[in-house]
Amino acid sequence: MSAFSSTAPSARVVSFEAARHLVEQHARSVCPRAEETVVLLAGLGRVLAEAIRADRDFPPFNRAARDGYAVRAADLAEIPARLEIVGEVKAGDWPAQGASSVGRGHAVGIMTGAPLPPGADAVVMVEHTSLPERSHPNAAENAALGWGTQFVEIQRSVKNGENFVPRGAEAAAGEMLLERGRRLDHAGIAIAASVGKSSVQVFRKPRVAVLSTGNEVVEIDAALGPAQIRNSNSYSLAAQVQNAGGEAVRLPIAPDESARLRTLIEEGLGCDLLLLTGGVSMGKYDLVEQVLGELKAEFYFTGAEIQPGRPVVFGSCGKNFFFGLPGNPVSTMVTFELFARPMIEALAGMTPQPLIFLRARLQSEIRTKTGLKRFLPAVLSGEFENAEVELARWQGSGDIAALARANCYVVIPPDRERIDAGEWVALLMRSG
Ligand code: AMP
Ligand code: MG
């Protein structure tokens, strides 16, 4: 319990993993908003409210995967083999029954993406064939030139099924390609396009209230007093909210004064989620928890064993959830990524995703204190397979300049005092 206030909740500080799981557990209980239809490209970054299924077999026919000749594999038991060219199928052609069908000893010229003609069971790559002199790969042109029957010589055998993708092998008609709850990226857009959807059904974005608190905090275009600072947190949070699939509603700055703070908190609770920044530490004027307590909020945790961001708060008030994020700009950004993001994604209708850290080799030794899981701003560099990471030089959780130079966070387990250069360390990539 705060030494200064009596209505604040009793402290509940949990491990990073427990805090994350508490958020995930509550996120599973939320419902997405109503659905709307948007044109396909406007669906980028939106969450599907409908499942997208294959409208026909994928591929819709046995599709050649190489330029070459459609053959019967059995004809190439002995190589080199000489086959008679009886036709040609280009991409977009439908092989005419008879004219282009591949009988014993036959070959049909075929291009990548063209349907395999009847009778063929493999494609030989053109690189493994040669045409006897004067022979043209197009039989019709050969006939026109008066060259008569044409042959192709094949230097390599093929297995039955080689170099074509059988009809329906990628997906059978009706099969699920994208599930409801999937956020559309460029690959998802490609799927929707390939089944002929020029518009998609998505969930409306959740409205996320962003409320900065602090007597020293002023709007970014206001004249500044000597002890005042601009409200950067409302903007970084609004950007992170958008990036996570929500719509940010920036509220006016709340002073460190209960009545006005309460009014703005109540306004924020009218949105789908409320994010507060500042006022959650142990200071005499850190009133956020006290005011939420007065509003009969339920607190799931009032701190996590992490740095930066230890005072982070998560709870619900009435039917809505809220997060109290610490006011230090780096803490605000980190705690958003770790805890607020999964809740926004759930409200946006997204299927929950576990948090995964990547790994890279550490360039220079790190020494820290034990006890907290640390997320330290770092720079990932190197090229191709040689990723290396180094801590950004920073002055602590208020150092927004260091964070802007960084592109990820190194994750240090609470039991490590020292990590040597060359060790593999976990990374949280900075998204968006
Ligand atoms: P607090 O969490 O309220 O104790 O604030 C911690 C630090 O973050 C203080 O140095 C604040 O001035 C700073 N801070 C709080 N709110 C903001 C904000 N909206 N934008 C930028 N810095 C802030
Ligand atoms: Mg404050």
mmCIF file with all atom_site columns, N, CA, C and O in Angstrom, residues 56-99:
data_model
loop_
_atom_site.group_PDB
_atom_site.id
_atom_site.type_symbol
_atom_site.label_atom_id
_atom_site.label_alt_id
_atom_site.label_comp_id
_atom_site.label_asym_id
_atom_site.label_entity_id
_atom_site.label_seq_id
_atom_site.pdbx_PDB_ins_code
_atom_site.Cartn_x
_atom_site.Cartn_y
_atom_site.Cartn_z
_atom_site.occupancy
_atom_site.B_iso_or_equiv
_atom_site.pdbx_formal_charge
_atom_site.auth_seq_id
_atom_site.auth_comp_id
_atom_site.auth_asym_id
_atom_site.auth_atom_id
_atom_site.pdbx_PDB_model_num
ATOM 1   N N  . ARG A 1 56 ? -12.079 -22.657 -55.059 1.00 0.00 ? 56 ARG A N  1
ATOM 2   C CA . ARG A 1 56 ? -11.916 -23.805 -55.959 1.00 0.00 ? 56 ARG A CA 1
ATOM 3   C C  . ARG A 1 56 ? -10.627 -24.500 -55.545 1.00 0.00 ? 56 ARG A C  1
ATOM 4   O O  . ARG A 1 56 ? -9.955  -24.054 -54.611 1.00 0.00 ? 56 ARG A O  1
ATOM 5   N N  . ASP A 1 57 ? -10.294 -25.576 -56.218 1.00 0.00 ? 57 ASP A N  1
ATOM 6   C CA . ASP A 1 57 ? -9.045  -26.252 -55.870 1.00 0.00 ? 57 ASP A CA 1
ATOM 7   C C  . ASP A 1 57 ? -7.866  -25.319 -56.148 1.00 0.00 ? 57 ASP A C  1
ATOM 8   O O  . ASP A 1 57 ? -7.870  -24.575 -57.114 1.00 0.00 ? 57 ASP A O  1
ATOM 9   N N  . PHE A 1 58 ? -6.833  -25.408 -55.302 1.00 0.00 ? 58 PHE A N  1
ATOM 10  C CA . PHE A 1 58 ? -5.589  -24.650 -55.515 1.00 0.00 ? 58 PHE A CA 1
ATOM 11  C C  . PHE A 1 58 ? -4.456  -25.638 -55.674 1.00 0.00 ? 58 PHE A C  1
ATOM 12  O O  . PHE A 1 58 ? -4.188  -26.361 -54.738 1.00 0.00 ? 58 PHE A O  1
ATOM 13  N N  . PRO A 1 59 ? -3.744  -25.734 -56.759 1.00 0.00 ? 59 PRO A N  1
ATOM 14  C CA . PRO A 1 59 ? -4.090  -25.079 -58.009 1.00 0.00 ? 59 PRO A CA 1
ATOM 15  C C  . PRO A 1 59 ? -5.331  -25.722 -58.619 1.00 0.00 ? 59 PRO A C  1
ATOM 16  O O  . PRO A 1 59 ? -5.652  -26.870 -58.297 1.00 0.00 ? 59 PRO A O  1
ATOM 17  N N  . PRO A 1 60 ? -5.995  -25.002 -59.536 1.00 0.00 ? 60 PRO A N  1
ATOM 18  C CA . PRO A 1 60 ? -7.252  -25.517 -60.098 1.00 0.00 ? 60 PRO A CA 1
ATOM 19  C C  . PRO A 1 60 ? -7.035  -26.614 -61.141 1.00 0.00 ? 60 PRO A C  1
ATOM 20  O O  . PRO A 1 60 ? -7.993  -27.214 -61.610 1.00 0.00 ? 60 PRO A O  1
ATOM 21  N N  . PHE A 1 61 ? -5.800  -26.839 -61.504 1.00 0.00 ? 61 PHE A N  1
ATOM 22  C CA . PHE A 1 61 ? -5.451  -27.918 -62.461 1.00 0.00 ? 61 PHE A CA 1
ATOM 23  C C  . PHE A 1 61 ? -4.037  -28.366 -62.116 1.00 0.00 ? 61 PHE A C  1
ATOM 24  O O  . PHE A 1 61 ? -3.354  -27.710 -61.315 1.00 0.00 ? 61 PHE A O  1
ATOM 25  N N  . ASN A 1 62 ? -3.608  -29.469 -62.714 1.00 0.00 ? 62 ASN A N  1
ATOM 26  C CA . ASN A 1 62 ? -2.212  -29.892 -62.508 1.00 0.00 ? 62 ASN A CA 1
ATOM 27  C C  . ASN A 1 62 ? -1.320  -28.833 -63.151 1.00 0.00 ? 62 ASN A C  1
ATOM 28  O O  . ASN A 1 62 ? -1.307  -28.699 -64.373 1.00 0.00 ? 62 ASN A O  1
ATOM 29  N N  . ARG A 1 63 ? -0.606  -28.087 -62.342 1.00 0.00 ? 63 ARG A N  1
ATOM 30  C CA . ARG A 1 63 ? 0.071   -26.887 -62.856 1.00 0.00 ? 63 ARG A CA 1
ATOM 31  C C  . ARG A 1 63 ? 1.574   -27.133 -63.035 1.00 0.00 ? 63 ARG A C  1
ATOM 32  O O  . ARG A 1 63 ? 2.264   -27.529 -62.083 1.00 0.00 ? 63 ARG A O  1
ATOM 33  N N  . ALA A 1 64 ? 2.045   -26.900 -64.280 1.00 0.00 ? 64 ALA A N  1
ATOM 34  C CA . ALA A 1 64 ? 3.473   -27.086 -64.546 1.00 0.00 ? 64 ALA A CA 1
ATOM 35  C C  . ALA A 1 64 ? 4.272   -26.119 -63.683 1.00 0.00 ? 64 ALA A C  1
ATOM 36  O O  . ALA A 1 64 ? 3.932   -24.946 -63.559 1.00 0.00 ? 64 ALA A O  1
ATOM 37  N N  . ALA A 1 65 ? 5.346   -26.641 -63.071 1.00 0.00 ? 65 ALA A N  1
ATOM 38  C CA . ALA A 1 65 ? 6.185   -25.803 -62.204 1.00 0.00 ? 65 ALA A CA 1
ATOM 39  C C  . ALA A 1 65 ? 7.472   -25.399 -62.919 1.00 0.00 ? 65 ALA A C  1
ATOM 40  O O  . ALA A 1 65 ? 8.294   -24.683 -62.355 1.00 0.00 ? 65 ALA A O  1
ATOM 41  N N  . ARG A 1 66 ? 7.640   -25.883 -64.144 1.00 0.00 ? 66 ARG A N  1
ATOM 42  C CA . ARG A 1 66 ? 8.850   -25.581 -64.910 1.00 0.00 ? 66 ARG A CA 1
ATOM 43  C C  . ARG A 1 66 ? 8.481   -25.414 -66.383 1.00 0.00 ? 66 ARG A C  1
ATOM 44  O O  . ARG A 1 66 ? 7.496   -25.987 -66.849 1.00 0.00 ? 66 ARG A O  1
ATOM 45  N N  . ASP A 1 67 ? 9.335   -24.707 -67.113 1.00 0.00 ? 67 ASP A N  1
ATOM 46  C CA . ASP A 1 67 ? 9.239   -24.712 -68.577 1.00 0.00 ? 67 ASP A CA 1
ATOM 47  C C  . ASP A 1 67 ? 9.909   -25.986 -69.064 1.00 0.00 ? 67 ASP A C  1
ATOM 48  O O  . ASP A 1 67 ? 10.976  -26.355 -68.562 1.00 0.00 ? 67 ASP A O  1
ATOM 49  N N  . GLY A 1 68 ? 9.298   -26.648 -70.023 1.00 0.00 ? 68 GLY A N  1
ATOM 50  C CA . GLY A 1 68 ? 9.917   -27.881 -70.531 1.00 0.00 ? 68 GLY A CA 1
ATOM 51  C C  . GLY A 1 68 ? 8.948   -28.686 -71.361 1.00 0.00 ? 68 GLY A C  1
ATOM 52  O O  . GLY A 1 68 ? 8.199   -28.130 -72.179 1.00 0.00 ? 68 GLY A O  1
ATOM 53  N N  . TYR A 1 69 ? 8.931   -29.986 -71.091 1.00 0.00 ? 69 TYR A N  1
ATOM 54  C CA . TYR A 1 69 ? 8.061   -30.893 -71.855 1.00 0.00 ? 69 TYR A CA 1
ATOM 55  C C  . TYR A 1 69 ? 7.260   -31.762 -70.895 1.00 0.00 ? 69 TYR A C  1
ATOM 56  O O  . TYR A 1 69 ? 7.818   -32.311 -69.939 1.00 0.00 ? 69 TYR A O  1
ATOM 57  N N  . ALA A 1 70 ? 5.961   -31.835 -71.196 1.00 0.00 ? 70 ALA A N  1
ATOM 58  C CA . ALA A 1 70 ? 5.105   -32.756 -70.451 1.00 0.00 ? 70 ALA A CA 1
ATOM 59  C C  . ALA A 1 70 ? 5.303   -34.133 -71.068 1.00 0.00 ? 70 ALA A C  1
ATOM 60  O O  . ALA A 1 70 ? 5.257   -34.281 -72.301 1.00 0.00 ? 70 ALA A O  1
ATOM 61  N N  . VAL A 1 71 ? 5.552   -35.119 -70.200 1.00 0.00 ? 71 VAL A N  1
ATOM 62  C CA . VAL A 1 71 ? 5.909   -36.460 -70.702 1.00 0.00 ? 71 VAL A CA 1
ATOM 63  C C  . VAL A 1 71 ? 5.230   -37.525 -69.846 1.00 0.00 ? 71 VAL A C  1
ATOM 64  O O  . VAL A 1 71 ? 4.583   -37.226 -68.845 1.00 0.00 ? 71 VAL A O  1
ATOM 65  N N  . ARG A 1 72 ? 5.421   -38.762 -70.265 1.00 0.00 ? 72 ARG A N  1
ATOM 66  C CA . ARG A 1 72 ? 5.102   -39.903 -69.404 1.00 0.00 ? 72 ARG A CA 1
ATOM 67  C C  . ARG A 1 72 ? 6.434   -40.371 -68.832 1.00 0.00 ? 72 ARG A C  1
ATOM 68  O O  . ARG A 1 72 ? 7.340   -40.723 -69.581 1.00 0.00 ? 72 ARG A O  1
ATOM 69  N N  . ALA A 1 73 ? 6.541   -40.399 -67.520 1.00 0.00 ? 73 ALA A N  1
ATOM 70  C CA . ALA A 1 73 ? 7.820   -40.734 -66.878 1.00 0.00 ? 73 ALA A CA 1
ATOM 71  C C  . ALA A 1 73 ? 8.336   -42.086 -67.354 1.00 0.00 ? 73 ALA A C  1
ATOM 72  O O  . ALA A 1 73 ? 9.545   -42.281 -67.531 1.00 0.00 ? 73 ALA A O  1
ATOM 73  N N  . ALA A 1 74 ? 7.401   -43.022 -67.612 1.00 0.00 ? 74 ALA A N  1
ATOM 74  C CA . ALA A 1 74 ? 7.803   -44.377 -68.014 1.00 0.00 ? 74 ALA A CA 1
ATOM 75  C C  . ALA A 1 74 ? 8.574   -44.369 -69.330 1.00 0.00 ? 74 ALA A C  1
ATOM 76  O O  . ALA A 1 74 ? 9.393   -45.256 -69.596 1.00 0.00 ? 74 ALA A O  1
ATOM 77  N N  . ASP A 1 75 ? 8.330   -43.341 -70.163 1.00 0.00 ? 75 ASP A N  1
ATOM 78  C CA . ASP A 1 75 ? 9.030   -43.263 -71.456 1.00 0.00 ? 75 ASP A CA 1
ATOM 79  C C  . ASP A 1 75 ? 10.496  -42.891 -71.294 1.00 0.00 ? 75 ASP A C  1
ATOM 80  O O  . ASP A 1 75 ? 11.267  -42.943 -72.255 1.00 0.00 ? 75 ASP A O  1
ATOM 81  N N  . LEU A 1 76 ? 10.856  -42.463 -70.064 1.00 0.00 ? 76 LEU A N  1
ATOM 82  C CA . LEU A 1 76 ? 12.233  -42.006 -69.862 1.00 0.00 ? 76 LEU A CA 1
ATOM 83  C C  . LEU A 1 76 ? 13.011  -42.986 -68.989 1.00 0.00 ? 76 LEU A C  1
ATOM 84  O O  . LEU A 1 76 ? 13.970  -42.630 -68.320 1.00 0.00 ? 76 LEU A O  1
ATOM 85  N N  . ALA A 1 77 ? 12.569  -44.240 -68.986 1.00 0.00 ? 77 ALA A N  1
ATOM 86  C CA . ALA A 1 77 ? 13.272  -45.261 -68.195 1.00 0.00 ? 77 ALA A CA 1
ATOM 87  C C  . ALA A 1 77 ? 14.707  -45.366 -68.683 1.00 0.00 ? 77 ALA A C  1
ATOM 88  O O  . ALA A 1 77 ? 15.632  -45.569 -67.903 1.00 0.00 ? 77 ALA A O  1
ATOM 89  N N  . GLU A 1 78 ? 14.876  -45.220 -69.986 1.00 0.00 ? 78 GLU A N  1
ATOM 90  C CA . GLU A 1 78 ? 16.241  -45.240 -70.537 1.00 0.00 ? 78 GLU A CA 1
ATOM 91  C C  . GLU A 1 78 ? 16.517  -43.888 -71.163 1.00 0.00 ? 78 GLU A C  1
ATOM 92  O O  . GLU A 1 78 ? 15.697  -43.400 -71.944 1.00 0.00 ? 78 GLU A O  1
ATOM 93  N N  . ILE A 1 79 ? 17.665  -43.334 -70.808 1.00 0.00 ? 79 ILE A N  1
ATOM 94  C CA . ILE A 1 79 ? 17.990  -42.027 -71.384 1.00 0.00 ? 79 ILE A CA 1
ATOM 95  C C  . ILE A 1 79 ? 19.385  -42.091 -72.008 1.00 0.00 ? 79 ILE A C  1
ATOM 96  O O  . ILE A 1 79 ? 20.197  -42.923 -71.597 1.00 0.00 ? 79 ILE A O  1
ATOM 97  N N  . PRO A 1 80 ? 19.695  -41.241 -72.979 1.00 0.00 ? 80 PRO A N  1
ATOM 98  C CA . PRO A 1 80 ? 18.770  -40.281 -73.565 1.00 0.00 ? 80 PRO A CA 1
ATOM 99  C C  . PRO A 1 80 ? 17.602  -40.962 -74.283 1.00 0.00 ? 80 PRO A C  1
ATOM 100 O O  . PRO A 1 80 ? 17.738  -42.095 -74.753 1.00 0.00 ? 80 PRO A O  1
ATOM 101 N N  . ALA A 1 81 ? 16.477  -40.244 -74.319 1.00 0.00 ? 81 ALA A N  1
ATOM 102 C CA . ALA A 1 81 ? 15.290  -40.769 -74.995 1.00 0.00 ? 81 ALA A CA 1
ATOM 103 C C  . ALA A 1 81 ? 14.851  -39.756 -76.037 1.00 0.00 ? 81 ALA A C  1
ATOM 104 O O  . ALA A 1 81 ? 15.099  -38.565 -75.895 1.00 0.00 ? 81 ALA A O  1
ATOM 105 N N  . ARG A 1 82 ? 14.201  -40.259 -77.057 1.00 0.00 ? 82 ARG A N  1
ATOM 106 C CA . ARG A 1 82 ? 13.732  -39.389 -78.135 1.00 0.00 ? 82 ARG A CA 1
ATOM 107 C C  . ARG A 1 82 ? 12.217  -39.459 -78.153 1.00 0.00 ? 82 ARG A C  1
ATOM 108 O O  . ARG A 1 82 ? 11.637  -40.541 -78.299 1.00 0.00 ? 82 ARG A O  1
ATOM 109 N N  . LEU A 1 83 ? 11.564  -38.300 -77.961 1.00 0.00 ? 83 LEU A N  1
ATOM 110 C CA . LEU A 1 83 ? 10.094  -38.289 -77.923 1.00 0.00 ? 83 LEU A CA 1
ATOM 111 C C  . LEU A 1 83 ? 9.567   -37.393 -79.036 1.00 0.00 ? 83 LEU A C  1
ATOM 112 O O  . LEU A 1 83 ? 10.201  -36.388 -79.391 1.00 0.00 ? 83 LEU A O  1
ATOM 113 N N  . GLU A 1 84 ? 8.394   -37.753 -79.508 1.00 0.00 ? 84 GLU A N  1
ATOM 114 C CA . GLU A 1 84 ? 7.784   -36.961 -80.577 1.00 0.00 ? 84 GLU A CA 1
ATOM 115 C C  . GLU A 1 84 ? 7.011   -35.791 -79.968 1.00 0.00 ? 84 GLU A C  1
ATOM 116 O O  . GLU A 1 84 ? 6.216   -35.975 -79.046 1.00 0.00 ? 84 GLU A O  1
ATOM 117 N N  . ILE A 1 85 ? 7.264   -34.594 -80.467 1.00 0.00 ? 85 ILE A N  1
ATOM 118 C CA . ILE A 1 85 ? 6.546   -33.407 -79.955 1.00 0.00 ? 85 ILE A CA 1
ATOM 119 C C  . ILE A 1 85 ? 5.188   -33.343 -80.639 1.00 0.00 ? 85 ILE A C  1
ATOM 120 O O  . ILE A 1 85 ? 5.109   -33.218 -81.865 1.00 0.00 ? 85 ILE A O  1
ATOM 121 N N  . VAL A 1 86 ? 4.124   -33.451 -79.835 1.00 0.00 ? 86 VAL A N  1
ATOM 122 C CA . VAL A 1 86 ? 2.784   -33.484 -80.444 1.00 0.00 ? 86 VAL A CA 1
ATOM 123 C C  . VAL A 1 86 ? 1.965   -32.227 -80.140 1.00 0.00 ? 86 VAL A C  1
ATOM 124 O O  . VAL A 1 86 ? 0.793   -32.138 -80.529 1.00 0.00 ? 86 VAL A O  1
ATOM 125 N N  . GLY A 1 87 ? 2.559   -31.259 -79.466 1.00 0.00 ? 87 GLY A N  1
ATOM 126 C CA . GLY A 1 87 ? 1.801   -30.028 -79.208 1.00 0.00 ? 87 GLY A CA 1
ATOM 127 C C  . GLY A 1 87 ? 2.522   -29.134 -78.237 1.00 0.00 ? 87 GLY A C  1
ATOM 128 O O  . GLY A 1 87 ? 3.671   -29.393 -77.862 1.00 0.00 ? 87 GLY A O  1
ATOM 129 N N  . GLU A 1 88 ? 1.837   -28.063 -77.859 1.00 0.00 ? 88 GLU A N  1
ATOM 130 C CA . GLU A 1 88 ? 2.417   -27.092 -76.932 1.00 0.00 ? 88 GLU A CA 1
ATOM 131 C C  . GLU A 1 88 ? 1.293   -26.470 -76.102 1.00 0.00 ? 88 GLU A C  1
ATOM 132 O O  . GLU A 1 88 ? 0.221   -26.197 -76.625 1.00 0.00 ? 88 GLU A O  1
ATOM 133 N N  . VAL A 1 89 ? 1.535   -26.295 -74.795 1.00 0.00 ? 89 VAL A N  1
ATOM 134 C CA . VAL A 1 89 ? 0.554   -25.635 -73.925 1.00 0.00 ? 89 VAL A CA 1
ATOM 135 C C  . VAL A 1 89 ? 1.238   -24.452 -73.237 1.00 0.00 ? 89 VAL A C  1
ATOM 136 O O  . VAL A 1 89 ? 2.200   -24.631 -72.496 1.00 0.00 ? 89 VAL A O  1
ATOM 137 N N  . LYS A 1 90 ? 0.700   -23.271 -73.526 1.00 0.00 ? 90 LYS A N  1
ATOM 138 C CA . LYS A 1 90 ? 1.234   -22.075 -72.859 1.00 0.00 ? 90 LYS A CA 1
ATOM 139 C C  . LYS A 1 90 ? 0.407   -21.814 -71.603 1.00 0.00 ? 90 LYS A C  1
ATOM 140 O O  . LYS A 1 90 ? -0.731  -22.299 -71.489 1.00 0.00 ? 90 LYS A O  1
ATOM 141 N N  . ALA A 1 91 ? 0.950   -20.990 -70.685 1.00 0.00 ? 91 ALA A N  1
ATOM 142 C CA . ALA A 1 91 ? 0.155   -20.565 -69.525 1.00 0.00 ? 91 ALA A CA 1
ATOM 143 C C  . ALA A 1 91 ? -1.085  -19.859 -70.063 1.00 0.00 ? 91 ALA A C  1
ATOM 144 O O  . ALA A 1 91 ? -0.989  -19.036 -70.969 1.00 0.00 ? 91 ALA A O  1
ATOM 145 N N  . GLY A 1 92 ? -2.244  -20.233 -69.532 1.00 0.00 ? 92 GLY A N  1
ATOM 146 C CA . GLY A 1 92 ? -3.499  -19.631 -70.008 1.00 0.00 ? 92 GLY A CA 1
ATOM 147 C C  . GLY A 1 92 ? -4.205  -20.496 -71.036 1.00 0.00 ? 92 GLY A C  1
ATOM 148 O O  . GLY A 1 92 ? -5.402  -20.327 -71.272 1.00 0.00 ? 92 GLY A O  1
ATOM 149 N N  . ASP A 1 93 ? -3.494  -21.441 -71.664 1.00 0.00 ? 93 ASP A N  1
ATOM 150 C CA . ASP A 1 93 ? -4.129  -22.377 -72.617 1.00 0.00 ? 93 ASP A CA 1
ATOM 151 C C  . ASP A 1 93 ? -4.811  -23.488 -71.838 1.00 0.00 ? 93 ASP A C  1
ATOM 152 O O  . ASP A 1 93 ? -4.345  -23.889 -70.766 1.00 0.00 ? 93 ASP A O  1
ATOM 153 N N  . TRP A 1 94 ? -5.866  -24.006 -72.408 1.00 0.00 ? 94 TRP A N  1
ATOM 154 C CA . TRP A 1 94 ? -6.450  -25.228 -71.849 1.00 0.00 ? 94 TRP A CA 1
ATOM 155 C C  . TRP A 1 94 ? -6.146  -26.332 -72.852 1.00 0.00 ? 94 TRP A C  1
ATOM 156 O O  . TRP A 1 94 ? -6.561  -26.246 -74.003 1.00 0.00 ? 94 TRP A O  1
ATOM 157 N N  . PRO A 1 95 ? -5.375  -27.337 -72.480 1.00 0.00 ? 95 PRO A N  1
ATOM 158 C CA . PRO A 1 95 ? -4.934  -28.324 -73.475 1.00 0.00 ? 95 PRO A CA 1
ATOM 159 C C  . PRO A 1 95 ? -6.126  -29.067 -74.087 1.00 0.00 ? 95 PRO A C  1
ATOM 160 O O  . PRO A 1 95 ? -6.929  -29.651 -73.365 1.00 0.00 ? 95 PRO A O  1
ATOM 161 N N  . ALA A 1 96 ? -6.218  -28.977 -75.389 1.00 0.00 ? 96 ALA A N  1
ATOM 162 C CA . ALA A 1 96 ? -7.335  -29.635 -76.082 1.00 0.00 ? 96 ALA A CA 1
ATOM 163 C C  . ALA A 1 96 ? -7.147  -31.139 -75.987 1.00 0.00 ? 96 ALA A C  1
ATOM 164 O O  . ALA A 1 96 ? -6.044  -31.652 -76.181 1.00 0.00 ? 96 ALA A O  1
ATOM 165 N N  . GLN A 1 97 ? -8.239  -31.830 -75.626 1.00 0.00 ? 97 GLN A N  1
ATOM 166 C CA . GLN A 1 97 ? -8.206  -33.294 -75.556 1.00 0.00 ? 97 GLN A CA 1
ATOM 167 C C  . GLN A 1 97 ? -7.795  -33.808 -76.935 1.00 0.00 ? 97 GLN A C  1
ATOM 168 O O  . GLN A 1 97 ? -8.229  -33.283 -77.946 1.00 0.00 ? 97 GLN A O  1
ATOM 169 N N  . GLY A 1 98 ? -6.955  -34.788 -76.992 1.00 0.00 ? 98 GLY A N  1
ATOM 170 C CA . GLY A 1 98 ? -6.556  -35.340 -78.295 1.00 0.00 ? 98 GLY A CA 1
ATOM 171 C C  . GLY A 1 98 ? -5.353  -34.625 -78.837 1.00 0.00 ? 98 GLY A C  1
ATOM 172 O O  . GLY A 1 98 ? -4.247  -35.135 -78.754 1.00 0.00 ? 98 GLY A O  1
ATOM 173 N N  . ALA A 1 99 ? -5.535  -33.361 -79.286 1.00 0.00 ? 99 ALA A N  1
ATOM 174 C CA . ALA A 1 99 ? -4.438  -32.634 -79.938 1.00 0.00 ? 99 ALA A CA 1
ATOM 175 C C  . ALA A 1 99 ? -3.185  -32.569 -79.076 1.00 0.00 ? 99 ALA A C  1
ATOM 176 O O  . ALA A 1 99 ? -2.084  -32.814 -79.552 1.00 0.00 ? 99 ALA A O  1
#
